[in-house]
Coordinates of N, CA and C in Angstrom, one line a residue:
X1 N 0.8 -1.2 0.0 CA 0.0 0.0 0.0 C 0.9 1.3 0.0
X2 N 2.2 1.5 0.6 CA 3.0 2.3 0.9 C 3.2 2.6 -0.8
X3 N 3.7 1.4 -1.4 CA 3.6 1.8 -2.9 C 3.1 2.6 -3.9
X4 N 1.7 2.1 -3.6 CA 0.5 3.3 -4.1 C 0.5 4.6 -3.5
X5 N 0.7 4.7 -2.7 CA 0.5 6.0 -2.1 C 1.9 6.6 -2.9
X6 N 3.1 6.1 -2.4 CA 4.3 7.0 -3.2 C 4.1 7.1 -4.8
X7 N 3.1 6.3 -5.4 CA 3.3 6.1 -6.6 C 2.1 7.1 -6.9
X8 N 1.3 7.7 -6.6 CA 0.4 8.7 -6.5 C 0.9 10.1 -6.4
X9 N 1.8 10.0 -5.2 CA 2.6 11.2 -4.9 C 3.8 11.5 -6.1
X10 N 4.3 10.4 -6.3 CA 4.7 11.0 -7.7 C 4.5 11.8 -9.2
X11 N 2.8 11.0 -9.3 CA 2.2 11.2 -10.0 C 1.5 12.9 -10.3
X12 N 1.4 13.0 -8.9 CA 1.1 14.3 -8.1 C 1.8 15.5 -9.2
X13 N 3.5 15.4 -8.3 CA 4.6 16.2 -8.6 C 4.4 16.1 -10.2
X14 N 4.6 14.8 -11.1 CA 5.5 15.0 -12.6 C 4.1 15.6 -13.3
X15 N 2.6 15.3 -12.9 CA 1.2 15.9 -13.6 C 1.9 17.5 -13.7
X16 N 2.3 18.0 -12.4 CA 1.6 20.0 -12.5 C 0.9 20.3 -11.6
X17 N 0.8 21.2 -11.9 CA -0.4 22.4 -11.0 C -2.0 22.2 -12.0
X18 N -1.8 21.7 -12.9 CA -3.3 21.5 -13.8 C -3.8 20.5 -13.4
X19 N -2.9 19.2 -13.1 CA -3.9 18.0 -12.9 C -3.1 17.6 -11.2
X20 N -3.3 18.5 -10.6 CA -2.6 18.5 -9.0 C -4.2 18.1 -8.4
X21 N -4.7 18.5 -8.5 CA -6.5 18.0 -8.0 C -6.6 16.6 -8.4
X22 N -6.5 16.2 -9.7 CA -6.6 14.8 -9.4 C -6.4 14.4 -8.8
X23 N -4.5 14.7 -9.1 CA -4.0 13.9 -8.5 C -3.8 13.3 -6.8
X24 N -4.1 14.9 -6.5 CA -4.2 14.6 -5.1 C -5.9 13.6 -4.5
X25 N -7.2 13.6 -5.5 CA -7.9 12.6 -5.2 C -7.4 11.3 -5.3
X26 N -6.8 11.0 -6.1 CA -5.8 9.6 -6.6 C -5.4 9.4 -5.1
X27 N -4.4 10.5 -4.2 CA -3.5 10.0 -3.0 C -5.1 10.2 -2.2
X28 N -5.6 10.2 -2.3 CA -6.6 10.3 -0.9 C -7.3 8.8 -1.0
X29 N -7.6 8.6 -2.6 CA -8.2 7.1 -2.3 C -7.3 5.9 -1.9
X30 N -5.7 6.3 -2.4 CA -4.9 5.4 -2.1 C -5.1 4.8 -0.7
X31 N -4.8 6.4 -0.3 CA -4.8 6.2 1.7 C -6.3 5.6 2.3
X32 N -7.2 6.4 1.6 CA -8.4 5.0 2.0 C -8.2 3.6 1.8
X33 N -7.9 3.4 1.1 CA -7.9 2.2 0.4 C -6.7 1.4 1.5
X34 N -5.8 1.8 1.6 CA -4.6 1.2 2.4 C -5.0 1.0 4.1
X35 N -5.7 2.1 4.3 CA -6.6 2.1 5.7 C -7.4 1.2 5.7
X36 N -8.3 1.0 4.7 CA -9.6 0.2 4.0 C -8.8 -1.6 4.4
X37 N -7.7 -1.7 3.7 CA -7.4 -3.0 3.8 C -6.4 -3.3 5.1
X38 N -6.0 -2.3 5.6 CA -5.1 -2.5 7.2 C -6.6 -3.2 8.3
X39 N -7.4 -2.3 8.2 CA -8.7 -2.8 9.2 C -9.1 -4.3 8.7
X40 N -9.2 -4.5 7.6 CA -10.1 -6.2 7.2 C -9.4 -6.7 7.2
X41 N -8.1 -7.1 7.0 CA -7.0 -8.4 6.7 C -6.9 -8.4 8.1
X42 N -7.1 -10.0 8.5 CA -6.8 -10.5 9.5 C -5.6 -10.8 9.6
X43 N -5.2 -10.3 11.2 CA -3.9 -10.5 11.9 C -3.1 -11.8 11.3
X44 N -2.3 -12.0 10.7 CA -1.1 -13.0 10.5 C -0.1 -13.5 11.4
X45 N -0.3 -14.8 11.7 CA -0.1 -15.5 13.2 C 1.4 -16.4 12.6
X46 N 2.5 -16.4 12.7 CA 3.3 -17.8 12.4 C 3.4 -18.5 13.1
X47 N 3.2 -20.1 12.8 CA 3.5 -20.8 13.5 C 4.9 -21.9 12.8
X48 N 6.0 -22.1 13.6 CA 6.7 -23.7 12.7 C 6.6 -24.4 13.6
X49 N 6.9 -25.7 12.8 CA 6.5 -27.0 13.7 C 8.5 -27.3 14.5
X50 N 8.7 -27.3 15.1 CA 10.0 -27.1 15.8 C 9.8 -28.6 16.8
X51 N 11.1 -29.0 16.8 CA 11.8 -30.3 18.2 C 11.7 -29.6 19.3
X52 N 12.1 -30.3 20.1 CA 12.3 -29.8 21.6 C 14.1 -30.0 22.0
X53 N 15.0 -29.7 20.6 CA 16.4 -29.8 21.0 C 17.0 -28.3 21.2
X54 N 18.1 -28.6 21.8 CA 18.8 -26.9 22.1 C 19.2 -26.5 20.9
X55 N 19.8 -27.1 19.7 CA 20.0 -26.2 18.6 C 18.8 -25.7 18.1
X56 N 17.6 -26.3 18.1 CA 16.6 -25.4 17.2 C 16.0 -24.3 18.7
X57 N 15.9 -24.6 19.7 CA 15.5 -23.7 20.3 C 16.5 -22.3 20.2
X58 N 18.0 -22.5 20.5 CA 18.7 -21.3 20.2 C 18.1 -20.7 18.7
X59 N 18.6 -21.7 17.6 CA 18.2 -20.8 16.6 C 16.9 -20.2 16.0
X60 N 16.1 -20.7 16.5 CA 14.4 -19.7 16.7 C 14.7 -18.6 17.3
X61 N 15.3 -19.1 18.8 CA 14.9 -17.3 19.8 C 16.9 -16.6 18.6
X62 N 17.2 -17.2 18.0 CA 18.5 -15.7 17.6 C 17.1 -15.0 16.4
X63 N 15.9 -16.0 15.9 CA 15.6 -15.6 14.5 C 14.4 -14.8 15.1
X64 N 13.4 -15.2 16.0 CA 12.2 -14.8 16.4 C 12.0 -14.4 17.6
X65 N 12.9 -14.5 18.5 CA 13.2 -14.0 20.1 C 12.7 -15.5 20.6
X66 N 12.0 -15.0 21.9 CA 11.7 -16.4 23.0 C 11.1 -17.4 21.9
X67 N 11.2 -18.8 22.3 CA 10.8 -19.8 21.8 C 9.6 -20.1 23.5
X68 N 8.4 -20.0 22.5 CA 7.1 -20.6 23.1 C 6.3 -21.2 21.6
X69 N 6.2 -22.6 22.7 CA 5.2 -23.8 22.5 C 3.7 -23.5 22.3
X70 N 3.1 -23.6 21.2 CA 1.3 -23.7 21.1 C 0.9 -24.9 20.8
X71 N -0.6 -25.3 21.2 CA -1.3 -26.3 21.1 C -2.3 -26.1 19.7
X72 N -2.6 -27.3 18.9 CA -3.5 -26.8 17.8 C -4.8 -25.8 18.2
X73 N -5.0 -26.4 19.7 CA -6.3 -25.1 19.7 C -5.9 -23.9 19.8
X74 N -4.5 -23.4 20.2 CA -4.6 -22.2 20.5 C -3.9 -21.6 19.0
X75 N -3.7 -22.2 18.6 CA -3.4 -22.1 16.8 C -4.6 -21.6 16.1
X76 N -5.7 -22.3 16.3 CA -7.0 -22.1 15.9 C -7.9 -21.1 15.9
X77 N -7.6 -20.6 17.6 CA -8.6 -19.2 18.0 C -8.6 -18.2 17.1
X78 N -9.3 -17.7 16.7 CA -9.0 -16.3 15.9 C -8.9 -15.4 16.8
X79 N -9.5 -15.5 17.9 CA -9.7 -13.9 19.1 C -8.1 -13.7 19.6
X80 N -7.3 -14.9 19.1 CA -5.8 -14.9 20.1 C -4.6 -14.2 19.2
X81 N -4.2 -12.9 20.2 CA -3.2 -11.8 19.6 C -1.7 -12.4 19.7
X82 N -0.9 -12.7 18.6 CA 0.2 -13.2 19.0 C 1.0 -11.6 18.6
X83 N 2.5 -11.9 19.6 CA 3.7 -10.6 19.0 C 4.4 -11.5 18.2
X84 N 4.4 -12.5 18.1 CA 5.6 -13.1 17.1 C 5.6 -14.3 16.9
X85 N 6.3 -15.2 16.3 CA 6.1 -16.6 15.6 C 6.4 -17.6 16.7
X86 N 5.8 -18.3 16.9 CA 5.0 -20.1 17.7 C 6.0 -21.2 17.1
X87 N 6.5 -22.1 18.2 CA 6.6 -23.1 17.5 C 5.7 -24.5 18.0
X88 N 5.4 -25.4 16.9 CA 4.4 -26.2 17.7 C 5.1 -27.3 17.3
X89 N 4.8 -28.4 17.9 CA 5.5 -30.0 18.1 C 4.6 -30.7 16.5
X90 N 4.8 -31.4 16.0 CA 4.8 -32.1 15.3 C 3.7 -32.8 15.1
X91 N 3.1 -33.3 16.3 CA 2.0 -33.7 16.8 C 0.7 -33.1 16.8
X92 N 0.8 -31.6 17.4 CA 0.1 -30.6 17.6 C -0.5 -30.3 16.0
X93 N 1.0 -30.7 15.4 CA 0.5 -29.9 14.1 C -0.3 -30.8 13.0
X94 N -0.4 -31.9 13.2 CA -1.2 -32.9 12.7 C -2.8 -33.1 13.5
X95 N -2.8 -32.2 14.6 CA -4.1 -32.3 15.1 C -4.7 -30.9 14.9
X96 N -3.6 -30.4 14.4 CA -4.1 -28.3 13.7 C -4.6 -28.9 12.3
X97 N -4.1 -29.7 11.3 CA -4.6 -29.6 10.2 C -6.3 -30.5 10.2
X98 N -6.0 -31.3 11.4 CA -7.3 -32.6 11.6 C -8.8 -31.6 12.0
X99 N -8.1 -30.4 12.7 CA -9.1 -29.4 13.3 C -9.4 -28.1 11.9
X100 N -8.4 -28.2 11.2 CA -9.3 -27.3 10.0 C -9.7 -27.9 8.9
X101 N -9.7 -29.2 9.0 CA -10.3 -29.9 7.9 C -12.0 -30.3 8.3
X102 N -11.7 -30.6 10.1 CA -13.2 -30.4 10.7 C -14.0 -29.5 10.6
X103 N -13.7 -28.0 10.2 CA -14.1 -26.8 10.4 C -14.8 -26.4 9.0
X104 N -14.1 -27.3 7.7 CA -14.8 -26.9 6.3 C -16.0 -27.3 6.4

């Protein structure tokens, strides 16, 4: 969206002072529009399926900070606000796909 909008704002400048009104409606719908789809797109949650060994735990928390563990349900919730990417056991993650294949 950041795109449109600079790409608007350019459009702005190289038009003139004659088609500066457009162009400036062009940047106003952008910015709705980018507002428009920040509010509807649901939050994007990562989860990997990760071991329980010290090398992958170090290398998640150097990649994603703390390493915490989720269960398929809490994978599932939509009401649940994550800061950053999950790792879930292997297991879990075969009972996440069993739980949204139950949900179609």
């Amino acid at each position: 969206m950041r795109s449109l909008l600079l790409g608007a704002v350019i459009a702005a400048v190289s038009l003139g002072t004659a088609n500066a009104q457009a162009a400036k409606s062009v940047a106003v719908a952008a910015k709705d529009a980018a507002a428009h789809a920040t509010r509807t797109e649901p939050a994007t949650r990562k989860v990997f399926v990760c071991d329980n060994e010290d090398l992958t735990r170090r290398s998640f928390a150097r990649a994603y900070g703390a390493v915490e563990f989720v269960t398929a349900e809490e994978a599932v919730k939509s009401d649940a606000a994550w800061s950053g990417a999950k790792c879930m056991r292997s297991s879990e993650h075969m009972r996440l796909k069993r739980l949204k294949l139950a949900a179609r």
